């Protein structure tokens, strides 16, 4: 697409930034629909979502662009969706279902605390991978944080 | 200090940014000297360093400023120290000592992988806390990621 066409649709840079961030967030319901079709138990759904999100951060230009803009939000004069909150609610709900099915260790953190740890660990891993290795190592790195956090949860 | 005085010492904004980032990094050897004085075992030294770093991110304007500038590095025309690398080496060394003393679980990740997970989890937690709550909840949040990661390491 020519630069002129982009500015026809998005006369202000800020409008373009908001559109990229919203397109980024629109990826997650699509991925959830794919994962839901597999009818996994709730904890496996959570893991599958995080694994596919990691691949999207590694491979999708829109997801990378939205994430970069979210990082730069203090410098951009636009209203973006608040990051982290929806993912945390989503994972909290899946972990609460897992607990109610007796599939979480008795000494594990409550669902909301465990969900916050998963979100923070996932975000930190992809940011460090982005800064140090342009995300090329994200496939290996994500299991380094995912596996110990899951070990603290699984019965 | 008057704005004029700042620009006398730092005629370019970029020079000021580099000075803040270097001052941020200069905090860690000071904190390490305090922790070393306690003669803790290596794993407890790692935990004490991460705990004190979390407090510095919550309370120190210089540490917060350096972290914010590191996040904005793609937009700043200055050479900052590469983030994450020194912390990862430092924690890898402490975890390797802990392993050599037989104090790490046999099924734990190798020291370098465990150190990367600690660094990514720590960074992610403080960034999420910064974005969502201006770091006011960092005291509570840091244990949510620290405790499950440590549980996967400790014998």
PDB file of C-alpha atoms in Angstrom:
ATOM      1  CA  UNK A   1       0.000   0.000   0.000  1.00  0.00           C
ATOM      2  CA  UNK A   2       1.339   3.455  -0.863  1.00  0.00           C
ATOM      3  CA  UNK A   3       2.072   5.855   1.990  1.00  0.00           C
ATOM      4  CA  UNK A   4      -0.512   8.268   0.538  1.00  0.00           C
ATOM      5  CA  UNK A   5      -3.234   5.629   0.805  1.00  0.00           C
ATOM      6  CA  UNK A   6      -2.376   4.991   4.453  1.00  0.00           C
ATOM      7  CA  UNK A   7      -2.699   8.698   5.241  1.00  0.00           C
ATOM      8  CA  UNK A   8      -5.988   8.875   3.305  1.00  0.00           C
ATOM      9  CA  UNK A   9      -7.458   6.290   5.690  1.00  0.00           C
ATOM     10  CA  UNK A  10      -5.590   7.562   8.775  1.00  0.00           C
ATOM     11  CA  UNK A  11      -5.148  11.336   8.461  1.00  0.00           C
ATOM     12  CA  UNK A  12      -3.481  11.447  11.896  1.00  0.00           C
ATOM     13  CA  UNK A  13      -0.562   9.263  12.948  1.00  0.00           C
ATOM     14  CA  UNK A  14      -2.378   8.680  16.247  1.00  0.00           C
ATOM     15  CA  UNK A  15      -5.356   7.143  14.405  1.00  0.00           C
ATOM     16  CA  UNK A  16      -3.015   4.738  12.645  1.00  0.00           C
ATOM     17  CA  UNK A  17      -1.387   3.794  15.975  1.00  0.00           C
ATOM     18  CA  UNK A  18      -4.791   3.080  17.568  1.00  0.00           C
ATOM     19  CA  UNK A  19      -5.807   0.971  14.544  1.00  0.00           C
ATOM     20  CA  UNK A  20      -2.642  -1.155  14.804  1.00  0.00           C
ATOM     21  CA  UNK A  21      -3.123  -1.686  18.549  1.00  0.00           C
ATOM     22  CA  UNK A  22      -6.789  -2.651  18.049  1.00  0.00           C
ATOM     23  CA  UNK A  23      -5.810  -5.041  15.236  1.00  0.00           C
ATOM     24  CA  UNK A  24      -3.257  -6.568  17.629  1.00  0.00           C
ATOM     25  CA  UNK A  25      -5.994  -7.191  20.219  1.00  0.00           C
ATOM     26  CA  UNK A  26      -8.306  -8.595  17.548  1.00  0.00           C
ATOM     27  CA  UNK A  27      -5.832 -11.474  17.061  1.00  0.00           C
ATOM     28  CA  UNK A  28      -6.547 -13.014  20.469  1.00  0.00           C
ATOM     29  CA  UNK A  29     -10.257 -13.906  19.940  1.00  0.00           C
ATOM     30  CA  UNK A  30      -9.263 -15.542  16.630  1.00  0.00           C
ATOM     31  CA  UNK A  31      -6.608 -17.636  18.379  1.00  0.00           C
ATOM     32  CA  UNK A  32      -9.048 -18.445  21.197  1.00  0.00           C
ATOM     33  CA  UNK A  33     -11.602 -19.717  18.667  1.00  0.00           C
ATOM     34  CA  UNK A  34      -8.957 -22.072  17.243  1.00  0.00           C
ATOM     35  CA  UNK A  35      -7.931 -23.294  20.699  1.00  0.00           C
ATOM     36  CA  UNK A  36     -11.562 -23.694  21.864  1.00  0.00           C
ATOM     37  CA  UNK A  37     -12.189 -25.964  18.874  1.00  0.00           C
ATOM     38  CA  UNK A  38      -9.729 -28.428  20.420  1.00  0.00           C
ATOM     39  CA  UNK A  39     -11.907 -28.864  23.570  1.00  0.00           C
ATOM     40  CA  UNK A  40      -8.946 -28.912  25.946  1.00  0.00           C
ATOM     41  CA  UNK A  41      -9.263 -28.824  29.760  1.00  0.00           C
ATOM     42  CA  UNK A  42      -9.006 -25.245  31.139  1.00  0.00           C
ATOM     43  CA  UNK A  43      -5.323 -25.412  32.182  1.00  0.00           C
ATOM     44  CA  UNK A  44      -4.333 -26.843  28.796  1.00  0.00           C
ATOM     45  CA  UNK A  45      -6.387 -24.076  27.135  1.00  0.00           C
ATOM     46  CA  UNK A  46      -4.388 -21.486  29.087  1.00  0.00           C
ATOM     47  CA  UNK A  47      -1.093 -23.085  28.042  1.00  0.00           C
ATOM     48  CA  UNK A  48      -2.156 -23.390  24.403  1.00  0.00           C
ATOM     49  CA  UNK A  49      -3.183 -19.717  24.349  1.00  0.00           C
ATOM     50  CA  UNK A  50       0.142 -18.551  25.808  1.00  0.00           C
ATOM     51  CA  UNK A  51       2.084 -20.807  23.429  1.00  0.00           C
ATOM     52  CA  UNK A  52       0.208 -19.500  20.390  1.00  0.00           C
ATOM     53  CA  UNK A  53       0.508 -15.919  21.605  1.00  0.00           C
ATOM     54  CA  UNK A  54       4.295 -16.405  21.816  1.00  0.00           C
ATOM     55  CA  UNK A  55       4.341 -17.611  18.203  1.00  0.00           C
ATOM     56  CA  UNK A  56       2.227 -14.602  17.172  1.00  0.00           C
ATOM     57  CA  UNK A  57       4.695 -12.239  18.875  1.00  0.00           C
ATOM     58  CA  UNK A  58       7.531 -13.975  17.032  1.00  0.00           C
ATOM     59  CA  UNK A  59       5.884 -14.129  13.599  1.00  0.00           C
ATOM     60  CA  UNK A  60       3.092 -11.533  13.224  1.00  0.00           C
ATOM     61  CA  UNK A  61       4.002  -7.989  12.190  1.00  0.00           C
ATOM     62  CA  UNK A  62       0.671  -6.644  13.486  1.00  0.00           C
ATOM     63  CA  UNK A  63       1.113  -8.258  16.899  1.00  0.00           C
ATOM     64  CA  UNK A  64       4.702  -6.968  17.112  1.00  0.00           C
ATOM     65  CA  UNK A  65       3.634  -3.481  15.982  1.00  0.00           C
ATOM     66  CA  UNK A  66       0.795  -3.315  18.517  1.00  0.00           C
ATOM     67  CA  UNK A  67       3.127  -4.449  21.298  1.00  0.00           C
ATOM     68  CA  UNK A  68       5.760  -1.870  20.360  1.00  0.00           C
ATOM     69  CA  UNK A  69       3.149   0.912  20.315  1.00  0.00           C
ATOM     70  CA  UNK A  70       1.829  -0.197  23.725  1.00  0.00           C
ATOM     71  CA  UNK A  71       5.380   0.106  25.104  1.00  0.00           C
ATOM     72  CA  UNK A  72       5.585   3.611  23.641  1.00  0.00           C
ATOM     73  CA  UNK A  73       2.173   4.688  24.976  1.00  0.00           C
ATOM     74  CA  UNK A  74       3.589   7.372  27.304  1.00  0.00           C
ATOM     75  CA  UNK A  75       4.950   9.140  24.170  1.00  0.00           C
ATOM     76  CA  UNK A  76       1.855   8.729  21.957  1.00  0.00           C
ATOM     77  CA  UNK A  77      -1.114  11.073  22.248  1.00  0.00           C
ATOM     78  CA  UNK A  78      -3.774   8.397  21.732  1.00  0.00           C
ATOM     79  CA  UNK A  79      -6.094   6.248  23.837  1.00  0.00           C
ATOM     80  CA  UNK A  80      -5.102   2.585  23.619  1.00  0.00           C
ATOM     81  CA  UNK A  81      -6.865  -0.311  25.308  1.00  0.00           C
ATOM     82  CA  UNK A  82      -5.243  -0.959  28.702  1.00  0.00           C
ATOM     83  CA  UNK A  83      -2.770  -3.825  28.281  1.00  0.00           C
ATOM     84  CA  UNK A  84      -2.503  -6.973  30.467  1.00  0.00           C
ATOM     85  CA  UNK A  85      -5.955  -6.668  32.080  1.00  0.00           C
ATOM     86  CA  UNK A  86      -7.952  -8.859  29.661  1.00  0.00           C
ATOM     87  CA  UNK A  87      -5.278 -11.552  29.528  1.00  0.00           C
ATOM     88  CA  UNK A  88      -5.123 -11.605  33.337  1.00  0.00           C
ATOM     89  CA  UNK A  89      -8.923 -11.962  33.667  1.00  0.00           C
ATOM     90  CA  UNK A  90      -8.988 -14.669  31.006  1.00  0.00           C
ATOM     91  CA  UNK A  91      -6.228 -16.726  32.668  1.00  0.00           C
ATOM     92  CA  UNK A  92      -7.703 -16.169  36.155  1.00  0.00           C
ATOM     93  CA  UNK A  93     -10.982 -17.662  34.954  1.00  0.00           C
ATOM     94  CA  UNK A  94      -9.270 -20.712  33.424  1.00  0.00           C
ATOM     95  CA  UNK A  95      -7.170 -21.293  36.567  1.00  0.00           C
ATOM     96  CA  UNK A  96     -10.257 -20.969  38.798  1.00  0.00           C
ATOM     97  CA  UNK A  97     -12.007 -23.634  36.684  1.00  0.00           C
ATOM     98  CA  UNK A  98      -8.917 -25.838  36.976  1.00  0.00           C
ATOM     99  CA  UNK A  99      -8.882 -25.394  40.756  1.00  0.00           C
ATOM    100  CA  UNK A 100     -12.606 -26.180  40.999  1.00  0.00           C
ATOM    101  CA  UNK A 101     -11.906 -29.436  39.142  1.00  0.00           C
ATOM    102  CA  UNK A 102      -9.257 -30.319  41.757  1.00  0.00           C
ATOM    103  CA  UNK A 103      -6.413 -30.003  39.257  1.00  0.00           C
ATOM    104  CA  UNK A 104      -4.346 -27.312  41.043  1.00  0.00           C
ATOM    105  CA  UNK A 105      -1.846 -28.061  43.842  1.00  0.00           C
ATOM    106  CA  UNK A 106      -3.173 -27.300  47.306  1.00  0.00           C
ATOM    107  CA  UNK A 107      -0.161 -25.045  48.014  1.00  0.00           C
ATOM    108  CA  UNK A 108      -0.434 -23.092  44.744  1.00  0.00           C
ATOM    109  CA  UNK A 109      -1.111 -19.354  44.653  1.00  0.00           C
ATOM    110  CA  UNK A 110      -4.764 -18.263  44.168  1.00  0.00           C
ATOM    111  CA  UNK A 111      -5.925 -18.086  40.521  1.00  0.00           C
ATOM    112  CA  UNK A 112      -5.612 -14.293  40.233  1.00  0.00           C
ATOM    113  CA  UNK A 113      -2.063 -14.248  41.638  1.00  0.00           C
ATOM    114  CA  UNK A 114      -0.985 -17.151  39.419  1.00  0.00           C
ATOM    115  CA  UNK A 115      -2.551 -15.444  36.387  1.00  0.00           C
ATOM    116  CA  UNK A 116      -0.687 -12.199  37.119  1.00  0.00           C
ATOM    117  CA  UNK A 117       2.577 -14.168  37.363  1.00  0.00           C
ATOM    118  CA  UNK A 118       1.905 -15.874  34.002  1.00  0.00           C
ATOM    119  CA  UNK A 119       1.108 -12.545  32.315  1.00  0.00           C
ATOM    120  CA  UNK A 120       4.136 -10.751  33.797  1.00  0.00           C
ATOM    121  CA  UNK A 121       6.453 -13.668  33.010  1.00  0.00           C
ATOM    122  CA  UNK A 122       5.171 -13.938  29.465  1.00  0.00           C
ATOM    123  CA  UNK A 123       5.473 -10.205  28.853  1.00  0.00           C
ATOM    124  CA  UNK A 124       8.954 -10.029  30.394  1.00  0.00           C
ATOM    125  CA  UNK A 125      10.189 -12.968  28.342  1.00  0.00           C
ATOM    126  CA  UNK A 126       9.019 -11.567  25.035  1.00  0.00           C
ATOM    127  CA  UNK A 127      10.347  -8.086  25.832  1.00  0.00           C
ATOM    128  CA  UNK A 128      13.816  -9.362  26.797  1.00  0.00           C
ATOM    129  CA  UNK A 129      13.855 -11.598  23.703  1.00  0.00           C
ATOM    130  CA  UNK A 130      12.825  -8.597  21.595  1.00  0.00           C
ATOM    131  CA  UNK A 131      15.507  -6.287  22.992  1.00  0.00           C
ATOM    132  CA  UNK A 132      18.384  -8.779  23.032  1.00  0.00           C
ATOM    133  CA  UNK A 133      17.622 -11.057  20.067  1.00  0.00           C
ATOM    134  CA  UNK A 134      14.861  -9.450  17.962  1.00  0.00           C
ATOM    135  CA  UNK A 135      12.594 -12.283  19.183  1.00  0.00           C
ATOM    136  CA  UNK A 136      14.548 -15.005  17.327  1.00  0.00           C
ATOM    137  CA  UNK A 137      14.995 -16.979  20.577  1.00  0.00           C
ATOM    138  CA  UNK A 138      11.415 -16.571  21.839  1.00  0.00           C
ATOM    139  CA  UNK A 139      10.528 -20.177  21.014  1.00  0.00           C
ATOM    140  CA  UNK A 140      13.155 -21.438  23.499  1.00  0.00           C
ATOM    141  CA  UNK A 141      12.827 -18.702  26.085  1.00  0.00           C
ATOM    142  CA  UNK A 142       9.057 -18.970  26.637  1.00  0.00           C
ATOM    143  CA  UNK A 143       9.321 -22.513  28.024  1.00  0.00           C
ATOM    144  CA  UNK A 144      11.990 -21.388  30.522  1.00  0.00           C
ATOM    145  CA  UNK A 145       9.452 -19.189  32.306  1.00  0.00           C
ATOM    146  CA  UNK A 146       6.336 -21.240  31.513  1.00  0.00           C
ATOM    147  CA  UNK A 147       7.539 -24.583  32.862  1.00  0.00           C
ATOM    148  CA  UNK A 148       8.502 -23.561  36.425  1.00  0.00           C
ATOM    149  CA  UNK A 149       5.313 -21.471  36.768  1.00  0.00           C
ATOM    150  CA  UNK A 150       3.210 -24.436  35.635  1.00  0.00           C
ATOM    151  CA  UNK A 151       5.083 -26.816  37.914  1.00  0.00           C
ATOM    152  CA  UNK A 152       4.004 -24.651  40.854  1.00  0.00           C
ATOM    153  CA  UNK A 153       0.355 -25.080  39.768  1.00  0.00           C
ATOM    154  CA  UNK A 154      -0.164 -28.624  38.469  1.00  0.00           C
ATOM    155  CA  UNK A 155      -1.206 -31.417  40.803  1.00  0.00           C
TER     156      UNK A 155
ATOM    157  CA  UNK B   1      18.569  22.401  40.297  1.00  0.00           C
ATOM    158  CA  UNK B   2      17.530  24.928  37.640  1.00  0.00           C
ATOM    159  CA  UNK B   3      16.849  23.638  34.128  1.00  0.00           C
ATOM    160  CA  UNK B   4      19.641  25.936  32.857  1.00  0.00           C
ATOM    161  CA  UNK B   5      22.157  24.242  35.138  1.00  0.00           C
ATOM    162  CA  UNK B   6      21.147  20.807  33.850  1.00  0.00           C
ATOM    163  CA  UNK B   7      21.706  21.912  30.264  1.00  0.00           C
ATOM    164  CA  UNK B   8      25.065  23.472  31.207  1.00  0.00           C
ATOM    165  CA  UNK B   9      26.264  20.064  32.357  1.00  0.00           C
ATOM    166  CA  UNK B  10      24.426  18.131  29.632  1.00  0.00           C
ATOM    167  CA  UNK B  11      24.278  20.276  26.498  1.00  0.00           C
ATOM    168  CA  UNK B  12      22.493  17.477  24.605  1.00  0.00           C
ATOM    169  CA  UNK B  13      19.382  15.688  25.847  1.00  0.00           C
ATOM    170  CA  UNK B  14      21.022  12.430  24.795  1.00  0.00           C
ATOM    171  CA  UNK B  15      23.943  13.044  27.174  1.00  0.00           C
ATOM    172  CA  UNK B  16      21.503  13.538  30.032  1.00  0.00           C
ATOM    173  CA  UNK B  17      19.679  10.332  29.115  1.00  0.00           C
ATOM    174  CA  UNK B  18      22.942   8.356  29.094  1.00  0.00           C
ATOM    175  CA  UNK B  19      23.918   9.848  32.476  1.00  0.00           C
ATOM    176  CA  UNK B  20      20.594   8.805  34.049  1.00  0.00           C
ATOM    177  CA  UNK B  21      20.882   5.270  32.650  1.00  0.00           C
ATOM    178  CA  UNK B  22      24.476   4.945  33.909  1.00  0.00           C
ATOM    179  CA  UNK B  23      23.421   6.274  37.332  1.00  0.00           C
ATOM    180  CA  UNK B  24      20.665   3.635  37.341  1.00  0.00           C
ATOM    181  CA  UNK B  25      23.242   0.882  36.708  1.00  0.00           C
ATOM    182  CA  UNK B  26      25.558   2.339  39.360  1.00  0.00           C
ATOM    183  CA  UNK B  27      22.888   1.515  41.986  1.00  0.00           C
ATOM    184  CA  UNK B  28      23.337  -2.251  41.664  1.00  0.00           C
ATOM    185  CA  UNK B  29      26.983  -2.517  42.856  1.00  0.00           C
ATOM    186  CA  UNK B  30      26.015  -0.397  45.885  1.00  0.00           C
ATOM    187  CA  UNK B  31      23.134  -2.733  46.702  1.00  0.00           C
ATOM    188  CA  UNK B  32      25.380  -5.758  46.115  1.00  0.00           C
ATOM    189  CA  UNK B  33      27.948  -4.389  48.595  1.00  0.00           C
ATOM    190  CA  UNK B  34      25.187  -4.122  51.229  1.00  0.00           C
ATOM    191  CA  UNK B  35      23.923  -7.638  50.512  1.00  0.00           C
ATOM    192  CA  UNK B  36      27.456  -9.113  50.434  1.00  0.00           C
ATOM    193  CA  UNK B  37      28.045  -7.709  53.919  1.00  0.00           C
ATOM    194  CA  UNK B  38      25.323 -10.082  55.163  1.00  0.00           C
ATOM    195  CA  UNK B  39      27.330 -13.187  54.081  1.00  0.00           C
ATOM    196  CA  UNK B  40      24.276 -15.043  52.807  1.00  0.00           C
ATOM    197  CA  UNK B  41      24.448 -18.321  50.846  1.00  0.00           C
ATOM    198  CA  UNK B  42      24.399 -17.733  47.051  1.00  0.00           C
ATOM    199  CA  UNK B  43      20.677 -18.434  46.507  1.00  0.00           C
ATOM    200  CA  UNK B  44      19.729 -16.134  49.398  1.00  0.00           C
ATOM    201  CA  UNK B  45      22.053 -13.488  47.927  1.00  0.00           C
ATOM    202  CA  UNK B  46      20.162 -13.731  44.609  1.00  0.00           C
ATOM    203  CA  UNK B  47      16.811 -13.385  46.372  1.00  0.00           C
ATOM    204  CA  UNK B  48      18.004 -10.454  48.508  1.00  0.00           C
ATOM    205  CA  UNK B  49      19.322  -8.682  45.396  1.00  0.00           C
ATOM    206  CA  UNK B  50      16.025  -9.111  43.509  1.00  0.00           C
ATOM    207  CA  UNK B  51      14.016  -8.017  46.555  1.00  0.00           C
ATOM    208  CA  UNK B  52      16.118  -4.887  47.034  1.00  0.00           C
ATOM    209  CA  UNK B  53      16.033  -4.132  43.318  1.00  0.00           C
ATOM    210  CA  UNK B  54      12.212  -4.273  43.453  1.00  0.00           C
ATOM    211  CA  UNK B  55      12.225  -1.735  46.279  1.00  0.00           C
ATOM    212  CA  UNK B  56      14.621   0.490  44.290  1.00  0.00           C
ATOM    213  CA  UNK B  57      12.275   0.359  41.292  1.00  0.00           C
ATOM    214  CA  UNK B  58       9.391   1.306  43.565  1.00  0.00           C
ATOM    215  CA  UNK B  59      11.165   4.080  45.489  1.00  0.00           C
ATOM    216  CA  UNK B  60      14.155   5.486  43.550  1.00  0.00           C
ATOM    217  CA  UNK B  61      13.553   8.196  40.958  1.00  0.00           C
ATOM    218  CA  UNK B  62      16.917   7.492  39.293  1.00  0.00           C
ATOM    219  CA  UNK B  63      16.222   3.766  38.982  1.00  0.00           C
ATOM    220  CA  UNK B  64      12.728   4.492  37.585  1.00  0.00           C
ATOM    221  CA  UNK B  65      14.108   7.106  35.177  1.00  0.00           C
ATOM    222  CA  UNK B  66      16.838   4.787  33.890  1.00  0.00           C
ATOM    223  CA  UNK B  67      14.312   2.000  33.397  1.00  0.00           C
ATOM    224  CA  UNK B  68      11.923   4.291  31.522  1.00  0.00           C
ATOM    225  CA  UNK B  69      14.741   5.490  29.236  1.00  0.00           C
ATOM    226  CA  UNK B  70      15.822   1.893  28.565  1.00  0.00           C
ATOM    227  CA  UNK B  71      12.239   1.123  27.475  1.00  0.00           C
ATOM    228  CA  UNK B  72      12.364   4.141  25.148  1.00  0.00           C
ATOM    229  CA  UNK B  73      15.787   3.257  23.714  1.00  0.00           C
ATOM    230  CA  UNK B  74      14.470   2.675  20.152  1.00  0.00           C
ATOM    231  CA  UNK B  75      13.400   6.360  20.115  1.00  0.00           C
ATOM    232  CA  UNK B  76      16.550   7.834  21.722  1.00  0.00           C
ATOM    233  CA  UNK B  77      19.670   8.512  19.681  1.00  0.00           C
ATOM    234  CA  UNK B  78      22.142   7.425  22.375  1.00  0.00           C
ATOM    235  CA  UNK B  79      24.190   4.356  23.284  1.00  0.00           C
ATOM    236  CA  UNK B  80      22.938   2.827  26.529  1.00  0.00           C
ATOM    237  CA  UNK B  81      24.402  -0.200  28.275  1.00  0.00           C
ATOM    238  CA  UNK B  82      22.600  -3.323  27.070  1.00  0.00           C
ATOM    239  CA  UNK B  83      19.929  -4.185  29.645  1.00  0.00           C
ATOM    240  CA  UNK B  84      19.330  -7.611  31.270  1.00  0.00           C
ATOM    241  CA  UNK B  85      22.726  -9.118  30.359  1.00  0.00           C
ATOM    242  CA  UNK B  86      24.658  -8.276  33.549  1.00  0.00           C
ATOM    243  CA  UNK B  87      21.794  -9.289  35.836  1.00  0.00           C
ATOM    244  CA  UNK B  88      21.469 -12.592  33.970  1.00  0.00           C
ATOM    245  CA  UNK B  89      25.217 -13.340  34.283  1.00  0.00           C
ATOM    246  CA  UNK B  90      25.190 -12.399  37.950  1.00  0.00           C
ATOM    247  CA  UNK B  91      22.212 -14.629  38.793  1.00  0.00           C
ATOM    248  CA  UNK B  92      23.568 -17.485  36.635  1.00  0.00           C
ATOM    249  CA  UNK B  93      26.779 -17.426  38.670  1.00  0.00           C
ATOM    250  CA  UNK B  94      24.903 -17.486  42.001  1.00  0.00           C
ATOM    251  CA  UNK B  95      22.632 -20.327  40.845  1.00  0.00           C
ATOM    252  CA  UNK B  96      25.627 -22.329  39.584  1.00  0.00           C
ATOM    253  CA  UNK B  97      27.268 -21.972  43.023  1.00  0.00           C
ATOM    254  CA  UNK B  98      24.006 -23.064  44.649  1.00  0.00           C
ATOM    255  CA  UNK B  99      23.838 -26.107  42.378  1.00  0.00           C
ATOM    256  CA  UNK B 100      27.471 -27.005  43.105  1.00  0.00           C
ATOM    257  CA  UNK B 101      26.608 -26.954  46.813  1.00  0.00           C
ATOM    258  CA  UNK B 102      23.793 -29.437  46.154  1.00  0.00           C
ATOM    259  CA  UNK B 103      21.097 -26.913  47.016  1.00  0.00           C
ATOM    260  CA  UNK B 104      19.166 -26.963  43.708  1.00  0.00           C
ATOM    261  CA  UNK B 105      16.491 -29.555  42.856  1.00  0.00           C
ATOM    262  CA  UNK B 106      17.731 -32.286  40.528  1.00  0.00           C
ATOM    263  CA  UNK B 107      14.867 -31.564  38.086  1.00  0.00           C
ATOM    264  CA  UNK B 108      15.432 -27.781  38.032  1.00  0.00           C
ATOM    265  CA  UNK B 109      16.395 -25.909  34.886  1.00  0.00           C
ATOM    266  CA  UNK B 110      20.144 -25.229  34.342  1.00  0.00           C
ATOM    267  CA  UNK B 111      21.461 -22.064  36.063  1.00  0.00           C
ATOM    268  CA  UNK B 112      21.460 -19.932  32.893  1.00  0.00           C
ATOM    269  CA  UNK B 113      17.851 -20.844  31.996  1.00  0.00           C
ATOM    270  CA  UNK B 114      16.672 -20.290  35.570  1.00  0.00           C
ATOM    271  CA  UNK B 115      18.492 -16.927  35.679  1.00  0.00           C
ATOM    272  CA  UNK B 116      16.834 -15.818  32.413  1.00  0.00           C
ATOM    273  CA  UNK B 117      13.422 -16.759  33.850  1.00  0.00           C
ATOM    274  CA  UNK B 118      14.110 -14.741  37.032  1.00  0.00           C
ATOM    275  CA  UNK B 119      15.233 -11.693  35.026  1.00  0.00           C
ATOM    276  CA  UNK B 120      12.293 -11.872  32.593  1.00  0.00           C
ATOM    277  CA  UNK B 121       9.793 -12.452  35.408  1.00  0.00           C
ATOM    278  CA  UNK B 122      11.215  -9.618  37.464  1.00  0.00           C
ATOM    279  CA  UNK B 123      11.218  -7.207  34.535  1.00  0.00           C
ATOM    280  CA  UNK B 124       7.705  -8.199  33.460  1.00  0.00           C
ATOM    281  CA  UNK B 125       6.325  -7.780  36.960  1.00  0.00           C
ATOM    282  CA  UNK B 126       7.739  -4.320  37.442  1.00  0.00           C
ATOM    283  CA  UNK B 127       6.642  -3.180  33.981  1.00  0.00           C
ATOM    284  CA  UNK B 128       3.049  -4.379  34.468  1.00  0.00           C
ATOM    285  CA  UNK B 129       2.981  -2.798  37.931  1.00  0.00           C
ATOM    286  CA  UNK B 130       4.336   0.439  36.430  1.00  0.00           C
ATOM    287  CA  UNK B 131       1.762   0.563  33.612  1.00  0.00           C
ATOM    288  CA  UNK B 132      -1.290  -0.493  35.624  1.00  0.00           C
ATOM    289  CA  UNK B 133      -0.578   0.914  39.108  1.00  0.00           C
ATOM    290  CA  UNK B 134       2.402   3.323  38.881  1.00  0.00           C
ATOM    291  CA  UNK B 135       4.399   0.668  40.824  1.00  0.00           C
ATOM    292  CA  UNK B 136       2.325   1.086  44.019  1.00  0.00           C
ATOM    293  CA  UNK B 137       1.575  -2.668  44.088  1.00  0.00           C
ATOM    294  CA  UNK B 138       5.123  -3.831  43.275  1.00  0.00           C
ATOM    295  CA  UNK B 139       5.754  -4.968  46.853  1.00  0.00           C
ATOM    296  CA  UNK B 140       2.940  -7.543  46.589  1.00  0.00           C
ATOM    297  CA  UNK B 141       3.376  -8.461  42.927  1.00  0.00           C
ATOM    298  CA  UNK B 142       7.070  -9.371  43.078  1.00  0.00           C
ATOM    299  CA  UNK B 143       6.480 -12.292  45.448  1.00  0.00           C
ATOM    300  CA  UNK B 144       3.807 -13.680  43.101  1.00  0.00           C
ATOM    301  CA  UNK B 145       6.436 -14.313  40.421  1.00  0.00           C
ATOM    302  CA  UNK B 146       9.409 -14.900  42.728  1.00  0.00           C
ATOM    303  CA  UNK B 147       7.899 -17.623  44.901  1.00  0.00           C
ATOM    304  CA  UNK B 148       6.849 -20.121  42.189  1.00  0.00           C
ATOM    305  CA  UNK B 149      10.176 -19.631  40.348  1.00  0.00           C
ATOM    306  CA  UNK B 150      12.097 -20.277  43.579  1.00  0.00           C
ATOM    307  CA  UNK B 151       9.949 -23.282  44.422  1.00  0.00           C
ATOM    308  CA  UNK B 152      11.056 -24.839  41.131  1.00  0.00           C
ATOM    309  CA  UNK B 153      14.714 -24.396  42.201  1.00  0.00           C
ATOM    310  CA  UNK B 154      15.003 -25.075  45.932  1.00  0.00           C
ATOM    311  CA  UNK B 155      15.743 -28.552  47.244  1.00  0.00           C
TER     312      UNK B 155
END
